[in-house]
mmCIF file with all atom_site columns, N, CA and C in Angstrom:
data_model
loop_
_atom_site.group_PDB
_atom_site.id
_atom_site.type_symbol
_atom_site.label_atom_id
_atom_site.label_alt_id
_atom_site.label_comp_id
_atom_site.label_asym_id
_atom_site.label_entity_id
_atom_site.label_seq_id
_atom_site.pdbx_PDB_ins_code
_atom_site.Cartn_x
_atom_site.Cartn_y
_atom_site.Cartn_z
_atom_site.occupancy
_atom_site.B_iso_or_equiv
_atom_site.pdbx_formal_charge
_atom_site.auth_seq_id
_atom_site.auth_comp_id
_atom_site.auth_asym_id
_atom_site.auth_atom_id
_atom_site.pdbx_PDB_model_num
ATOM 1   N N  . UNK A 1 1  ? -2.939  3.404   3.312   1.00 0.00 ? 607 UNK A N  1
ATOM 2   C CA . UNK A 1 1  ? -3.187  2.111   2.719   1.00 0.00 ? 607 UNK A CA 1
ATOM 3   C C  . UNK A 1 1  ? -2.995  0.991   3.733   1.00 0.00 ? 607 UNK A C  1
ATOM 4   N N  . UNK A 1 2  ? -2.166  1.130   4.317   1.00 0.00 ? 608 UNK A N  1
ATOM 5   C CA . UNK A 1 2  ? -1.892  0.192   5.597   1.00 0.00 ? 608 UNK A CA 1
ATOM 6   C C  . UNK A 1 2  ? -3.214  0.186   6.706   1.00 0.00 ? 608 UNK A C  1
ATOM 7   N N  . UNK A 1 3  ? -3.328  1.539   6.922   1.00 0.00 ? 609 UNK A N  1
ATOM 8   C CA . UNK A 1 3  ? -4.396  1.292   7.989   1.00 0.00 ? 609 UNK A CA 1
ATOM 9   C C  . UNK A 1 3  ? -5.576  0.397   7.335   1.00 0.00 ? 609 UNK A C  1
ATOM 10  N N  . UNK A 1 4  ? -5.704  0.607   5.939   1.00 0.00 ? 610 UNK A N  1
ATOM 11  C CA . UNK A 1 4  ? -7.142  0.131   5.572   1.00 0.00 ? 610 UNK A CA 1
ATOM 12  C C  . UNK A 1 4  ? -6.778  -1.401  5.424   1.00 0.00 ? 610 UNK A C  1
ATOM 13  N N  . UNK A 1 5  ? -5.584  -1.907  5.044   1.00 0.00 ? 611 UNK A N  1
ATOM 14  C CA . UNK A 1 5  ? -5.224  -3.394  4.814   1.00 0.00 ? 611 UNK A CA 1
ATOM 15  C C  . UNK A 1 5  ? -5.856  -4.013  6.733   1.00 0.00 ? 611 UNK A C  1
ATOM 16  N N  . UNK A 1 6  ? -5.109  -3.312  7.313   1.00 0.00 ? 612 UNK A N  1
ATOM 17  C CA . UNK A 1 6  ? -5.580  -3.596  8.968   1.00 0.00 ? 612 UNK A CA 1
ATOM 18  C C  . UNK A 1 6  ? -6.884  -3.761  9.124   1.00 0.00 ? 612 UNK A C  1
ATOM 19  N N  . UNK A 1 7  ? -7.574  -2.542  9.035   1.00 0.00 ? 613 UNK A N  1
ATOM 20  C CA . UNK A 1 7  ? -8.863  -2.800  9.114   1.00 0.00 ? 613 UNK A CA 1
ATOM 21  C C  . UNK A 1 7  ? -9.600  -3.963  8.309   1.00 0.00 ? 613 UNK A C  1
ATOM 22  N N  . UNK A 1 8  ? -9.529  -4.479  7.022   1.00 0.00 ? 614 UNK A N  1
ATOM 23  C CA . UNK A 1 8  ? -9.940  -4.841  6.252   1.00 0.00 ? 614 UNK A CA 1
ATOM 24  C C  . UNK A 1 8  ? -9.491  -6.896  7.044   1.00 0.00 ? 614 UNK A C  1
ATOM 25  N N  . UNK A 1 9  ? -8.419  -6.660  7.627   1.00 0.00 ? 615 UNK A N  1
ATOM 26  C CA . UNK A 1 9  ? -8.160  -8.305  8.652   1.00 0.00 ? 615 UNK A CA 1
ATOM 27  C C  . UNK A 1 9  ? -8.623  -8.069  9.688   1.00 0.00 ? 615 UNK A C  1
ATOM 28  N N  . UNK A 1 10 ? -8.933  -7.230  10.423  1.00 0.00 ? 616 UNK A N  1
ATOM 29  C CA . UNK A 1 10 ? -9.442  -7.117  11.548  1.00 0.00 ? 616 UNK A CA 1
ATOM 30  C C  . UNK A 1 10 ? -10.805 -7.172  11.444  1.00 0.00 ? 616 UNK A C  1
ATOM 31  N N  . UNK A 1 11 ? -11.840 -6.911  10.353  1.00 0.00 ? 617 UNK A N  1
ATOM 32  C CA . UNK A 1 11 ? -13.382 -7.174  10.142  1.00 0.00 ? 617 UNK A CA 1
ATOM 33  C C  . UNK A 1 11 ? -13.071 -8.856  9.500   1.00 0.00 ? 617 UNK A C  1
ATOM 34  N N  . UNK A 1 12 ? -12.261 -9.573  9.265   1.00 0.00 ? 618 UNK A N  1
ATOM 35  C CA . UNK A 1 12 ? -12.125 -10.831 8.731   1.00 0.00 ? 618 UNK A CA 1
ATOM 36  C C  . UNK A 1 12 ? -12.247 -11.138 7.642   1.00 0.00 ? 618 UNK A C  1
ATOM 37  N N  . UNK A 1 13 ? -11.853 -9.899  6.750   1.00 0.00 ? 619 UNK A N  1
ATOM 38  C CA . UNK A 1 13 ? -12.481 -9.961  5.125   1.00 0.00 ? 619 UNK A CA 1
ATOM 39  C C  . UNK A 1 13 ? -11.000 -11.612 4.837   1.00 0.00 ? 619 UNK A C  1
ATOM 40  N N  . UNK A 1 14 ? -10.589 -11.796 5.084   1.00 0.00 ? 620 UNK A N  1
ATOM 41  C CA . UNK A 1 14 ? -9.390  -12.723 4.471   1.00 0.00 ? 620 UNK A CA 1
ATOM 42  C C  . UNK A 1 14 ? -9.408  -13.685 5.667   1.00 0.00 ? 620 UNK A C  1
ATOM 43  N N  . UNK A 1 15 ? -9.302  -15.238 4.688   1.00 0.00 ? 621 UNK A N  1
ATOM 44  C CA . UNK A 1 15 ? -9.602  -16.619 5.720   1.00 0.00 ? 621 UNK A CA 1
ATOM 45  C C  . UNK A 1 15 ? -7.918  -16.267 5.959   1.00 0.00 ? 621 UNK A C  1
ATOM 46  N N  . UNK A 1 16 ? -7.785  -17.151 7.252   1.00 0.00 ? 622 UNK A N  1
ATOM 47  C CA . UNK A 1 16 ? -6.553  -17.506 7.870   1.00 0.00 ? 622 UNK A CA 1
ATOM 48  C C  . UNK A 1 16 ? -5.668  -18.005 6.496   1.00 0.00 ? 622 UNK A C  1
ATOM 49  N N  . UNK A 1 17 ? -5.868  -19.055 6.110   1.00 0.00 ? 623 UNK A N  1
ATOM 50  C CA . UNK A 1 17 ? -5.192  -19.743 4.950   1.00 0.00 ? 623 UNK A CA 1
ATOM 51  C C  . UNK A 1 17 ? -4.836  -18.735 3.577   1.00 0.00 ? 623 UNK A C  1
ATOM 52  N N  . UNK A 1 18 ? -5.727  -17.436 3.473   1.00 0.00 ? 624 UNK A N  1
ATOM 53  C CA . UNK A 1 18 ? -5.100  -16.285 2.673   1.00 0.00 ? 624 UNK A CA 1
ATOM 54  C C  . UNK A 1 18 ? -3.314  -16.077 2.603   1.00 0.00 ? 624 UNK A C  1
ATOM 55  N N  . UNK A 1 19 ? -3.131  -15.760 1.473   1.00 0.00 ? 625 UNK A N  1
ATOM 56  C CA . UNK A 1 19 ? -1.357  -14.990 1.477   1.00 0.00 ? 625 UNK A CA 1
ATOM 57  C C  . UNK A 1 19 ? -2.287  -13.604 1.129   1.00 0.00 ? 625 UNK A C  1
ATOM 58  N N  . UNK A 1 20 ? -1.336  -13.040 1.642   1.00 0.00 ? 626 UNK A N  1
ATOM 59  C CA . UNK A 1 20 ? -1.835  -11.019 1.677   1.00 0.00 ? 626 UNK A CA 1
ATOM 60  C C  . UNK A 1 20 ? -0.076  -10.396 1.642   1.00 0.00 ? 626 UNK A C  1
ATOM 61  N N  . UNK A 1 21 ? -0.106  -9.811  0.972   1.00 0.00 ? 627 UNK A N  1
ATOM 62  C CA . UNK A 1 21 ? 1.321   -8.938  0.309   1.00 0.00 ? 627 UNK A CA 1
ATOM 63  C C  . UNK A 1 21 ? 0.672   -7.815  0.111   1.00 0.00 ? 627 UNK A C  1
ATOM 64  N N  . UNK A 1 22 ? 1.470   -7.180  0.927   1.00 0.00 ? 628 UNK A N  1
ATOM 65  C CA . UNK A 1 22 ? 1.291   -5.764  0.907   1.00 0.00 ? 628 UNK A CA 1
ATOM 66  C C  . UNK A 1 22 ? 2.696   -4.529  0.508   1.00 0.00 ? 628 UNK A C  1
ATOM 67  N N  . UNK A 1 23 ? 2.534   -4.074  -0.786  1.00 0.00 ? 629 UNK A N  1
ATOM 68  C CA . UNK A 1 23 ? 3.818   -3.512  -0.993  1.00 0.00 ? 629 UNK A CA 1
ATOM 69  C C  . UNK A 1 23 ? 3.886   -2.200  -0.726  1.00 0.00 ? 629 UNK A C  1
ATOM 70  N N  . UNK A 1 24 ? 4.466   -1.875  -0.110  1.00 0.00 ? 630 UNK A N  1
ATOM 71  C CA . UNK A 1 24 ? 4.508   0.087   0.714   1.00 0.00 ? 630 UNK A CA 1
ATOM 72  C C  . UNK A 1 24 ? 5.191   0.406   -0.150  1.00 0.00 ? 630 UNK A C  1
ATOM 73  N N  . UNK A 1 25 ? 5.131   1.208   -1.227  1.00 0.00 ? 631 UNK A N  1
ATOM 74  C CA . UNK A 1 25 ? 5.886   1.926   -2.067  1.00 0.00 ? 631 UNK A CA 1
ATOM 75  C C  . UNK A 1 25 ? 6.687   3.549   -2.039  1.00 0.00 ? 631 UNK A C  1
ATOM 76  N N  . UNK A 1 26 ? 5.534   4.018   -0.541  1.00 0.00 ? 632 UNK A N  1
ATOM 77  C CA . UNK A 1 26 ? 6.287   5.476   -0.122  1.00 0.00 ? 632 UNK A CA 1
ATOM 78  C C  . UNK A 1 26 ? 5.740   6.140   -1.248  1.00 0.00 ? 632 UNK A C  1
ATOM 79  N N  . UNK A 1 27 ? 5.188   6.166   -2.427  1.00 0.00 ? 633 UNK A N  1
ATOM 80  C CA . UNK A 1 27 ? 4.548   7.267   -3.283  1.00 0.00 ? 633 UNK A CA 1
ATOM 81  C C  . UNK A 1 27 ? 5.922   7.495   -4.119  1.00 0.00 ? 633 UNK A C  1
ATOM 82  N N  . UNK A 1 28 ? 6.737   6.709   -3.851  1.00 0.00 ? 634 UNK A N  1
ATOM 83  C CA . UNK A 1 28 ? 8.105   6.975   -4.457  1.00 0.00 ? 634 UNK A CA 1
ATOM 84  C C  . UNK A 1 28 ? 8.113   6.992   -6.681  1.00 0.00 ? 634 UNK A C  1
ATOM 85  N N  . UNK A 1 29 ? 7.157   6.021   -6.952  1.00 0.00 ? 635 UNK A N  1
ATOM 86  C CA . UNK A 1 29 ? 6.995   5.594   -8.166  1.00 0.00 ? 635 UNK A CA 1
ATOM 87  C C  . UNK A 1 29 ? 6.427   7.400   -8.756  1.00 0.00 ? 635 UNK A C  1
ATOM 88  N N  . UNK A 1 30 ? 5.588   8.016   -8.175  1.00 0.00 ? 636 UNK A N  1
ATOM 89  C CA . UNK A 1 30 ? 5.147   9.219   -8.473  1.00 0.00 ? 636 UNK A CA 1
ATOM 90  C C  . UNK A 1 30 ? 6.202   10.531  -8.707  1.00 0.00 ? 636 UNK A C  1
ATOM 91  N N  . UNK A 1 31 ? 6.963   9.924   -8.306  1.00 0.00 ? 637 UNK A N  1
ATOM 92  C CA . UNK A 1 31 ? 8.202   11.323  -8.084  1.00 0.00 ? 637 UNK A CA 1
ATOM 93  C C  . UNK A 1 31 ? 8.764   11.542  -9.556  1.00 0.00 ? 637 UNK A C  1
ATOM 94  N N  . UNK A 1 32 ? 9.090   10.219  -10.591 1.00 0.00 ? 638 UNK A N  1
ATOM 95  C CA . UNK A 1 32 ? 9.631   10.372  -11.554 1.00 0.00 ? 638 UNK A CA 1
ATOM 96  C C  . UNK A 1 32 ? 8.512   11.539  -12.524 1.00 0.00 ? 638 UNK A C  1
ATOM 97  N N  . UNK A 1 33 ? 7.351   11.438  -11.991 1.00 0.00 ? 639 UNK A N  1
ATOM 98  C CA . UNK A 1 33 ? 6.728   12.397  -13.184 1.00 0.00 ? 639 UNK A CA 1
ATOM 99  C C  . UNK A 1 33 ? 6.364   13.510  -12.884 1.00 0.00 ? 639 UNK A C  1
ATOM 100 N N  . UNK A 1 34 ? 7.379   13.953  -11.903 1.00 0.00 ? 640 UNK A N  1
ATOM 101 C CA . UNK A 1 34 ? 7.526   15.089  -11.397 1.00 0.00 ? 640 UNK A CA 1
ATOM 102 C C  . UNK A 1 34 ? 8.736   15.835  -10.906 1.00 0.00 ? 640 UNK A C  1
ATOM 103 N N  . UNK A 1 35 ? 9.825   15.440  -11.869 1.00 0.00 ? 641 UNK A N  1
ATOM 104 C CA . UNK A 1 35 ? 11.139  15.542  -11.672 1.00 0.00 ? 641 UNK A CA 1
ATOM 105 C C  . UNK A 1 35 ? 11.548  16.960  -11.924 1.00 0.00 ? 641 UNK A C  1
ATOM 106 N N  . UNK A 1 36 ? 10.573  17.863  -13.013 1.00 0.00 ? 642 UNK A N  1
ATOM 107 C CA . UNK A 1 36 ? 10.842  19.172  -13.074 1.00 0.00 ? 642 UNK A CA 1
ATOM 108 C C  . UNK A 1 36 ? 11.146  19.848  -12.037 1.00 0.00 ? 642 UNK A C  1
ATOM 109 N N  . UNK A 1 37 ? 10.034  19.787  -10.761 1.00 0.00 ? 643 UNK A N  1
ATOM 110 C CA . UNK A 1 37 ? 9.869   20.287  -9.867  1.00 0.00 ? 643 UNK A CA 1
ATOM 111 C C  . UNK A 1 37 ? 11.311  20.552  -8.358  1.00 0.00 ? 643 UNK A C  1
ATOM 112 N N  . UNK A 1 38 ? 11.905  19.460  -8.859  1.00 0.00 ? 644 UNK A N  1
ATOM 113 C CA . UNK A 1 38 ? 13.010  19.231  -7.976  1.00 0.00 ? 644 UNK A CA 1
ATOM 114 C C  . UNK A 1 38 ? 14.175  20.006  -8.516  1.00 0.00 ? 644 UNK A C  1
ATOM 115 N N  . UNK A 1 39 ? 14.748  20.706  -9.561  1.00 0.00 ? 645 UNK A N  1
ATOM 116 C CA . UNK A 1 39 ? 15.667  21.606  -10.197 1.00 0.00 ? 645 UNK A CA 1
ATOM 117 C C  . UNK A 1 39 ? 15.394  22.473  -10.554 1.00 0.00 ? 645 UNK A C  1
#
């Protein structure tokens, strides 16, 4: 996801004056619905 946020400023899709937030979540939110798997 990161690389594509990069790419996606580096072709100039977003003016300078843009805010861009980018939240890295690590896939962490996915783990709870898969908690069987861990016990």
């Amino acid at each position: 996801a990161a690389a594509g946020l990069i790419d996606l400023i580096q072709k100039g899709t977003f003016k300078p004056e843009d805010n861009i937030l980018f939240v890295h979540s690590g896939g962490a939110s996915s783990l709870y619905a898969n908690t069987s798997l861990f016990y």
